[in-house]
Amino acid sequence: MANRETNAAVQVSDDSTPKAGQTLCDFFFSHVIQLLLKLLQISKEELENVLSLKTSFTEAASILSISRPTLYKLLQDYNISESKFNVISDHELDQIVSQIKTEHPNVGGVMLMGHLRSKNIVVQRWLARRVYSVPHPNFIWHIDGNHKLIRWKFVVHGAIDGYSRMLMFLQCSSNNRAETVKALFTAAVGQFGRPLHIRTDHGGENAQIWEDMRASRGESSVLMGSSVHNQRAPIFYELESLGILDLENATDLFSLHYVFLPRINRTLKEFKAGYNNHSISTEGNRTPIQLFSCGTHVSHRHNPELSTAEVSIPSLSNSESRFVPLNDSDLQELYTSIHPFEEDNNNGKTLFQRTQQYIFNKLVNV
């Protein structure tokens, strides 16, 4: 028994001969262990090569045929940081992401992470960004125009409250003029109050709201940044490819706007209502409307009901309609016979062609 205890206490040694009291079996076993340890020894370079794959620590340990605790011990021994992510500032990351999205405008979240990895930048999918601190509702509105459909003379303008993240307005128009943006802004101010600051891009369509804010709140009330938008619209491209839509033809453009402008705005209205009523987990699951209303003690009631059958006839008498010989009576007749929200089971394309035919008949009979 004493010999076994003595043998158990024998330390692994590089000696080529057994120690006093050590059996040949124990001596052989200790040298086998030493040999295995040498064979399994992982160099710092090998460890760094595996870590460069940016896999999980569990996967890295599996590749190296070691346990996770052993992997952590090696990281500590080699003084290698346990973080799998790059240390990069928000500004640097924003610049790189902006460049990627400019070169690849349709890139999604997964592909974006792939582009970052190809640049040896690995970040968490969700970053703990600095807190966006806004003291109260109407402290700042972020206003932007989306020009994805500008080819077809459609522009979407929107504004969001920085505190509550509530959409203040969101509407598609047939032009990008400053008076159009000013009208949307003025209507929102009348409903929700005037913000202390606004942030926009440098586009001239914002000129009138800059003047309005500076006159009311001072020079510092207007902040400017940059904005990039670009995307395809398959339905409209299809109409062009089929030879049905000619953007140089005023009749075609009017027909396009007559059918699709109300449809786009219906969708935007539904999106705005849904967005303003969605729960925000970081705000105690309160909605943007709740945050805005509680913050300003607004007493108005929110009406979630959406009217999907409203079409503003005056909006059809816009800048595009003056090129088409339709008077108010013709417009009313068109609206009665071809309703933009009518279901044609063809995504509105059949309604578009019917509108074209209606105007053609009017032109023939002039």
Tab-separated table of C-alpha atoms in Angstrom:
chain	number	residue	atom	x	y	z
A	1	MET	CA	0.000	0.000	0.000
A	2	ALA	CA	2.867	2.282	0.884
A	3	ASN	CA	4.456	1.615	-2.474
A	4	ARG	CA	1.214	2.538	-4.278
A	5	GLU	CA	0.962	5.867	-2.408
A	6	THR	CA	4.602	6.551	-3.180
A	7	ASN	CA	4.047	5.689	-6.827
A	8	ALA	CA	0.966	7.947	-6.985
A	9	ALA	CA	3.039	10.843	-5.760
A	10	VAL	CA	5.764	10.375	-8.329
A	11	GLN	CA	6.028	13.474	-10.547
A	12	VAL	CA	6.396	13.263	-14.296
A	13	SER	CA	10.060	13.603	-15.040
A	14	ASP	CA	12.317	13.683	-18.052
A	15	ASP	CA	14.721	11.220	-16.355
A	16	SER	CA	15.435	8.215	-18.521
A	17	THR	CA	15.641	5.841	-15.540
A	18	PRO	CA	13.027	4.984	-12.929
A	19	LYS	CA	13.217	6.729	-9.594
A	20	ALA	CA	13.782	4.802	-6.423
A	21	GLY	CA	10.696	2.810	-5.589
A	22	GLN	CA	9.064	3.437	-9.003
A	23	THR	CA	7.921	0.355	-10.855
A	24	LEU	CA	8.694	-0.126	-14.538
A	25	CYS	CA	4.961	0.037	-15.282
A	26	ASP	CA	4.587	3.424	-13.572
A	27	PHE	CA	7.777	4.678	-15.212
A	28	PHE	CA	6.521	3.655	-18.661
A	29	PHE	CA	3.069	5.186	-18.001
A	30	SER	CA	4.539	8.541	-16.927
A	31	HIS	CA	6.631	8.779	-20.087
A	32	VAL	CA	3.638	7.942	-22.272
A	33	ILE	CA	1.749	10.802	-20.589
A	34	GLN	CA	4.666	13.172	-21.255
A	35	LEU	CA	4.796	12.088	-24.898
A	36	LEU	CA	1.055	12.681	-25.315
A	37	LEU	CA	1.336	16.107	-23.699
A	38	LYS	CA	4.074	17.039	-26.165
A	39	LEU	CA	2.038	15.743	-29.108
A	40	LEU	CA	-1.018	17.691	-27.937
A	41	GLN	CA	0.908	20.868	-27.224
A	42	ILE	CA	-0.725	23.747	-29.105
A	43	SER	CA	1.442	26.616	-30.215
A	44	LYS	CA	0.341	30.233	-30.009
A	45	GLU	CA	0.458	30.467	-33.809
A	46	GLU	CA	-1.798	27.428	-34.209
A	47	LEU	CA	-4.231	28.815	-31.659
A	48	GLU	CA	-4.340	32.211	-33.378
A	49	ASN	CA	-4.925	30.550	-36.760
A	50	VAL	CA	-7.978	28.727	-35.414
A	51	LEU	CA	-9.278	31.851	-33.676
A	52	SER	CA	-8.922	33.792	-36.937
A	53	LEU	CA	-11.757	31.651	-38.326
A	54	LYS	CA	-14.031	33.618	-35.966
A	55	THR	CA	-15.918	30.495	-34.890
A	56	SER	CA	-17.424	30.037	-31.432
A	57	PHE	CA	-15.100	28.975	-28.612
A	58	THR	CA	-16.861	25.603	-28.516
A	59	GLU	CA	-16.098	25.046	-32.203
A	60	ALA	CA	-12.525	26.288	-31.773
A	61	ALA	CA	-11.982	23.853	-28.890
A	62	SER	CA	-13.414	21.034	-31.014
A	63	ILE	CA	-11.066	21.849	-33.903
A	64	LEU	CA	-8.096	21.744	-31.519
A	65	SER	CA	-9.411	18.566	-29.810
A	66	ILE	CA	-9.364	20.180	-26.389
A	67	SER	CA	-11.986	21.219	-23.876
A	68	ARG	CA	-13.308	24.762	-23.486
A	69	PRO	CA	-11.588	25.193	-20.069
A	70	THR	CA	-8.296	24.141	-21.673
A	71	LEU	CA	-8.881	26.648	-24.461
A	72	TYR	CA	-9.467	29.427	-21.921
A	73	LYS	CA	-6.297	28.378	-20.073
A	74	LEU	CA	-4.298	28.580	-23.322
A	75	LEU	CA	-5.727	32.024	-24.057
A	76	GLN	CA	-4.601	33.137	-20.627
A	77	ASP	CA	-1.153	31.535	-20.953
A	78	TYR	CA	-0.568	33.131	-24.368
A	79	ASN	CA	-2.063	36.464	-23.252
A	80	ILE	CA	-4.666	36.399	-26.041
A	81	SER	CA	-7.866	38.389	-25.582
A	82	GLU	CA	-10.973	36.237	-25.201
A	83	SER	CA	-13.068	38.681	-27.245
A	84	LYS	CA	-14.035	37.371	-30.697
A	85	PHE	CA	-14.982	40.839	-31.858
A	86	ASN	CA	-13.009	43.750	-33.244
A	87	VAL	CA	-12.638	46.940	-31.284
A	88	ILE	CA	-14.037	49.586	-33.620
A	89	SER	CA	-15.697	52.935	-32.988
A	90	ASP	CA	-19.296	53.640	-34.006
A	91	HIS	CA	-18.059	56.294	-36.438
A	92	GLU	CA	-15.597	53.934	-38.141
A	93	LEU	CA	-18.192	51.165	-38.368
A	94	ASP	CA	-20.828	53.555	-39.754
A	95	GLN	CA	-18.416	54.718	-42.460
A	96	ILE	CA	-17.558	51.156	-43.509
A	97	VAL	CA	-21.209	50.034	-43.507
A	98	SER	CA	-22.204	53.135	-45.489
A	99	GLN	CA	-19.545	52.343	-48.105
A	100	ILE	CA	-20.722	48.725	-48.385
A	101	LYS	CA	-24.381	49.737	-48.755
A	102	THR	CA	-23.473	52.346	-51.364
A	103	GLU	CA	-21.615	49.758	-53.445
A	104	HIS	CA	-24.197	47.025	-52.737
A	105	PRO	CA	-27.517	48.841	-52.121
A	106	ASN	CA	-29.627	45.669	-51.869
A	107	VAL	CA	-27.401	43.898	-49.344
A	108	GLY	CA	-29.210	42.325	-46.382
A	109	GLY	CA	-28.086	41.844	-42.795
A	110	VAL	CA	-26.450	38.443	-43.302
A	111	MET	CA	-24.601	39.536	-46.446
A	112	LEU	CA	-23.532	42.742	-44.699
A	113	MET	CA	-21.903	40.658	-41.958
A	114	GLY	CA	-20.173	38.664	-44.704
A	115	HIS	CA	-18.782	41.826	-46.295
A	116	LEU	CA	-17.495	42.936	-42.882
A	117	ARG	CA	-15.864	39.544	-42.288
A	118	SER	CA	-14.148	39.791	-45.680
A	119	LYS	CA	-12.578	43.000	-44.390
A	120	ASN	CA	-11.472	41.170	-41.200
A	121	ILE	CA	-14.065	43.059	-39.170
A	122	VAL	CA	-16.171	40.927	-36.860
A	123	VAL	CA	-18.764	42.643	-34.712
A	124	GLN	CA	-21.769	41.518	-32.742
A	125	ARG	CA	-25.018	41.300	-34.716
A	126	TRP	CA	-26.543	43.656	-32.159
A	127	LEU	CA	-24.163	46.275	-30.847
A	128	ALA	CA	-24.463	48.007	-27.524
A	129	ARG	CA	-24.444	51.420	-29.132
A	130	ARG	CA	-24.257	54.630	-27.194
A	131	VAL	CA	-27.614	55.674	-25.798
A	132	TYR	CA	-29.484	58.068	-28.057
A	133	SER	CA	-30.498	60.620	-25.461
A	134	VAL	CA	-33.408	62.948	-26.224
A	135	PRO	CA	-35.012	64.673	-23.224
A	136	HIS	CA	-38.639	64.812	-24.344
A	137	PRO	CA	-41.052	64.513	-27.290
A	138	ASN	CA	-40.778	67.197	-29.968
A	139	PHE	CA	-37.180	67.885	-29.010
A	140	ILE	CA	-36.062	66.835	-32.485
A	141	TRP	CA	-37.745	65.439	-35.594
A	142	HIS	CA	-35.751	63.516	-38.169
A	143	ILE	CA	-37.081	64.308	-41.650
A	144	ASP	CA	-36.089	62.462	-44.804
A	145	GLY	CA	-37.203	61.801	-48.347
A	146	ASN	CA	-37.046	58.349	-49.903
A	147	HIS	CA	-36.242	58.526	-53.622
A	148	LYS	CA	-36.463	54.835	-54.535
A	149	LEU	CA	-39.337	55.564	-56.941
A	150	ILE	CA	-38.140	58.929	-58.273
A	151	ARG	CA	-37.850	57.481	-61.790
A	152	TRP	CA	-41.660	57.324	-61.875
A	153	LYS	CA	-42.101	60.724	-60.166
A	154	PHE	CA	-42.957	59.177	-56.783
A	155	VAL	CA	-41.238	60.463	-53.632
A	156	VAL	CA	-41.964	59.351	-50.069
A	157	HIS	CA	-41.440	61.950	-47.338
A	158	GLY	CA	-41.425	61.072	-43.662
A	159	ALA	CA	-40.607	62.424	-40.217
A	160	ILE	CA	-39.978	60.620	-36.933
A	161	ASP	CA	-39.863	62.014	-33.397
A	162	GLY	CA	-36.461	61.381	-31.835
A	163	TYR	CA	-37.782	60.767	-28.318
A	164	SER	CA	-40.733	58.464	-28.908
A	165	ARG	CA	-39.759	57.217	-32.382
A	166	MET	CA	-43.293	57.991	-33.481
A	167	LEU	CA	-43.843	58.632	-37.183
A	168	MET	CA	-45.112	62.199	-37.447
A	169	PHE	CA	-45.906	61.977	-41.145
A	170	LEU	CA	-45.316	59.484	-43.944
A	171	GLN	CA	-46.696	60.149	-47.401
A	172	CYS	CA	-45.935	59.591	-51.064
A	173	SER	CA	-46.198	62.556	-53.438
A	174	SER	CA	-45.872	63.028	-57.180
A	175	ASN	CA	-43.091	65.581	-56.791
A	176	ASN	CA	-40.135	66.513	-54.614
A	177	ARG	CA	-40.850	70.215	-54.304
A	178	ALA	CA	-40.150	72.236	-51.183
A	179	GLU	CA	-43.787	73.335	-50.869
A	180	THR	CA	-44.885	69.689	-50.761
A	181	VAL	CA	-42.569	68.886	-47.851
A	182	LYS	CA	-43.564	72.148	-46.137
A	183	ALA	CA	-47.266	71.228	-46.384
A	184	LEU	CA	-46.646	67.825	-44.774
A	185	PHE	CA	-44.526	69.403	-42.042
A	186	THR	CA	-47.076	72.148	-41.325
A	187	ALA	CA	-49.902	69.606	-41.036
A	188	ALA	CA	-47.867	67.513	-38.568
A	189	VAL	CA	-46.976	70.602	-36.520
A	190	GLY	CA	-50.666	71.470	-36.337
A	191	GLN	CA	-51.454	67.984	-35.036
A	192	PHE	CA	-48.521	67.278	-32.712
A	193	GLY	CA	-46.887	70.641	-31.991
A	194	ARG	CA	-43.685	72.226	-33.268
A	195	PRO	CA	-40.347	70.505	-32.594
A	196	LEU	CA	-37.433	72.407	-31.101
A	197	HIS	CA	-35.074	71.007	-33.726
A	198	ILE	CA	-35.234	69.192	-37.054
A	199	ARG	CA	-32.610	67.071	-38.765
A	200	THR	CA	-32.694	66.700	-42.554
A	201	ASP	CA	-30.354	65.954	-45.427
A	202	HIS	CA	-29.019	68.737	-47.653
A	203	GLY	CA	-31.755	68.399	-50.282
A	204	GLY	CA	-33.375	71.559	-51.588
A	205	GLU	CA	-36.836	70.091	-50.974
A	206	ASN	CA	-36.271	70.906	-47.289
A	207	ALA	CA	-35.519	74.602	-47.883
A	208	GLN	CA	-38.937	75.893	-46.829
A	209	ILE	CA	-39.023	73.964	-43.561
A	210	TRP	CA	-35.494	75.212	-42.806
A	211	GLU	CA	-36.738	78.778	-43.224
A	212	ASP	CA	-39.846	78.053	-41.170
A	213	MET	CA	-37.887	76.519	-38.287
A	214	ARG	CA	-35.201	79.200	-38.265
A	215	ALA	CA	-37.869	81.876	-38.141
A	216	SER	CA	-39.611	80.125	-35.238
A	217	ARG	CA	-36.789	78.463	-33.287
A	218	GLY	CA	-33.588	80.155	-34.399
A	219	GLU	CA	-30.606	79.191	-36.525
A	220	SER	CA	-29.531	76.299	-34.282
A	221	SER	CA	-32.865	74.525	-34.718
A	222	VAL	CA	-31.846	73.071	-38.104
A	223	LEU	CA	-29.341	70.198	-38.242
A	224	MET	CA	-28.200	68.534	-41.451
A	225	GLY	CA	-26.791	65.129	-42.331
A	226	SER	CA	-26.524	62.796	-45.308
A	227	SER	CA	-28.911	60.224	-46.762
A	228	VAL	CA	-28.548	57.514	-49.428
A	229	HIS	CA	-31.429	55.641	-51.051
A	230	ASN	CA	-31.532	53.423	-54.099
A	231	GLN	CA	-33.690	50.429	-54.993
A	232	ARG	CA	-35.595	48.851	-57.847
A	233	ALA	CA	-39.396	48.713	-58.183
A	234	PRO	CA	-40.198	45.469	-60.069
A	235	ILE	CA	-43.830	46.255	-61.016
A	236	PHE	CA	-43.036	49.575	-62.686
A	237	TYR	CA	-39.995	48.149	-64.473
A	238	GLU	CA	-42.217	45.340	-65.737
A	239	LEU	CA	-44.711	47.845	-67.170
A	240	GLU	CA	-41.841	49.545	-69.005
A	241	SER	CA	-40.332	46.290	-70.268
A	242	LEU	CA	-43.708	45.256	-71.688
A	243	GLY	CA	-43.956	48.538	-73.579
A	244	ILE	CA	-47.066	49.525	-71.611
A	245	LEU	CA	-45.480	52.443	-69.751
A	246	ASP	CA	-43.612	55.287	-71.445
A	247	LEU	CA	-42.340	57.790	-68.902
A	248	GLU	CA	-42.127	60.464	-71.604
A	249	ASN	CA	-45.856	60.082	-72.257
A	250	ALA	CA	-47.972	62.361	-70.049
A	251	THR	CA	-51.008	60.081	-70.357
A	252	ASP	CA	-49.023	57.076	-69.154
A	253	LEU	CA	-47.557	59.021	-66.255
A	254	PHE	CA	-50.972	60.337	-65.217
A	255	SER	CA	-52.445	56.819	-65.400
A	256	LEU	CA	-49.571	55.463	-63.330
A	257	HIS	CA	-50.123	58.070	-60.623
A	258	TYR	CA	-53.906	57.726	-60.695
A	259	VAL	CA	-53.757	54.004	-59.928
A	260	PHE	CA	-50.631	53.608	-57.820
A	261	LEU	CA	-50.297	56.828	-55.797
A	262	PRO	CA	-53.420	56.080	-53.694
A	263	ARG	CA	-52.323	52.463	-53.325
A	264	ILE	CA	-48.857	53.443	-52.124
A	265	ASN	CA	-50.314	55.929	-49.637
A	266	ARG	CA	-52.794	53.350	-48.352
A	267	THR	CA	-49.897	50.993	-47.654
A	268	LEU	CA	-47.879	53.783	-46.018
A	269	LYS	CA	-50.852	54.714	-43.842
A	270	GLU	CA	-51.256	51.118	-42.698
A	271	PHE	CA	-47.523	50.843	-42.029
A	272	LYS	CA	-47.525	54.109	-40.060
A	273	ALA	CA	-50.420	52.926	-37.885
A	274	GLY	CA	-48.774	49.568	-37.245
A	275	TYR	CA	-45.371	51.078	-36.547
A	276	ASN	CA	-46.715	53.697	-34.132
A	277	ASN	CA	-48.498	50.943	-32.193
A	278	HIS	CA	-45.668	48.396	-32.007
A	279	SER	CA	-44.049	47.635	-28.646
A	280	ILE	CA	-40.463	48.758	-28.049
A	281	SER	CA	-38.712	46.286	-25.755
A	282	THR	CA	-36.116	48.804	-24.589
A	283	GLU	CA	-38.894	51.177	-23.508
A	284	GLY	CA	-40.799	48.817	-21.242
A	285	ASN	CA	-42.799	47.475	-24.198
A	286	ARG	CA	-44.523	50.823	-24.617
A	287	THR	CA	-45.475	51.949	-28.101
A	288	PRO	CA	-44.273	55.123	-29.851
A	289	ILE	CA	-47.756	56.622	-29.419
A	290	GLN	CA	-47.705	55.847	-25.693
A	291	LEU	CA	-44.220	57.322	-25.306
A	292	PHE	CA	-45.177	60.472	-27.187
A	293	SER	CA	-48.521	60.909	-25.426
A	294	CYS	CA	-47.162	60.263	-21.936
A	295	GLY	CA	-44.223	62.559	-22.581
A	296	THR	CA	-46.321	65.488	-23.762
A	297	HIS	CA	-49.586	64.720	-21.919
A	298	VAL	CA	-51.391	64.939	-25.234
A	299	SER	CA	-55.104	64.414	-24.669
A	300	HIS	CA	-56.062	63.395	-28.192
A	301	ARG	CA	-57.291	59.862	-28.752
A	302	HIS	CA	-55.583	57.676	-31.320
A	303	ASN	CA	-57.933	56.143	-33.863
A	304	PRO	CA	-56.495	52.856	-35.167
A	305	GLU	CA	-59.244	52.501	-37.776
A	306	LEU	CA	-58.002	52.870	-41.311
A	307	SER	CA	-60.141	53.956	-44.219
A	308	THR	CA	-58.973	51.995	-47.239
A	309	ALA	CA	-61.524	53.538	-49.564
A	310	GLU	CA	-60.472	57.153	-49.546
A	311	VAL	CA	-59.033	58.810	-52.621
A	312	SER	CA	-58.413	62.530	-52.692
A	313	ILE	CA	-59.861	63.767	-55.972
A	314	PRO	CA	-58.116	67.165	-55.643
A	315	SER	CA	-54.783	65.326	-55.471
A	316	LEU	CA	-55.409	64.040	-58.985
A	317	SER	CA	-55.505	67.601	-60.246
A	318	ASN	CA	-51.814	68.012	-59.538
A	319	SER	CA	-48.926	69.116	-61.705
A	320	GLU	CA	-49.088	65.969	-63.845
A	321	SER	CA	-52.812	66.206	-64.704
A	322	ARG	CA	-52.537	69.567	-66.427
A	323	PHE	CA	-50.829	67.769	-69.329
A	324	VAL	CA	-53.897	65.551	-69.759
A	325	PRO	CA	-57.148	67.087	-71.107
A	326	LEU	CA	-59.354	65.957	-68.218
A	327	ASN	CA	-61.614	68.473	-66.539
A	328	ASP	CA	-63.214	67.991	-63.135
A	329	SER	CA	-66.173	66.215	-64.691
A	330	ASP	CA	-63.866	63.794	-66.518
A	331	LEU	CA	-61.937	63.120	-63.335
A	332	GLN	CA	-65.124	62.378	-61.435
A	333	GLU	CA	-66.284	60.046	-64.203
A	334	LEU	CA	-62.903	58.309	-64.211
A	335	TYR	CA	-63.031	57.869	-60.452
A	336	THR	CA	-66.549	56.421	-60.658
A	337	SER	CA	-65.759	53.960	-63.429
A	338	ILE	CA	-62.201	52.993	-62.440
A	339	HIS	CA	-61.551	53.046	-58.699
A	340	PRO	CA	-57.821	52.911	-57.828
A	341	PHE	CA	-58.484	50.432	-55.008
A	342	GLU	CA	-60.505	48.086	-57.175
A	343	GLU	CA	-59.046	44.572	-57.102
A	344	ASP	CA	-57.970	43.501	-60.589
A	345	ASN	CA	-55.953	40.435	-59.471
A	346	ASN	CA	-53.012	41.848	-61.415
A	347	ASN	CA	-51.371	44.179	-58.885
A	348	GLY	CA	-53.069	47.212	-60.441
A	349	LYS	CA	-51.618	46.691	-63.919
A	350	THR	CA	-55.030	46.031	-65.486
A	351	LEU	CA	-56.448	49.179	-63.858
A	352	PHE	CA	-53.489	51.111	-65.250
A	353	GLN	CA	-54.284	49.952	-68.794
A	354	ARG	CA	-57.985	50.694	-68.358
A	355	THR	CA	-57.105	54.226	-67.242
A	356	GLN	CA	-54.883	54.651	-70.292
A	357	GLN	CA	-57.744	53.535	-72.527
A	358	TYR	CA	-60.195	55.903	-70.832
A	359	ILE	CA	-57.925	58.904	-71.431
A	360	PHE	CA	-57.234	57.804	-75.012
A	361	ASN	CA	-60.973	57.706	-75.694
A	362	LYS	CA	-61.348	61.199	-74.258
A	363	LEU	CA	-58.524	62.464	-76.464
A	364	VAL	CA	-60.114	60.954	-79.575
A	365	ASN	CA	-63.438	62.610	-78.812
A	366	VAL	CA	-61.975	66.073	-78.151
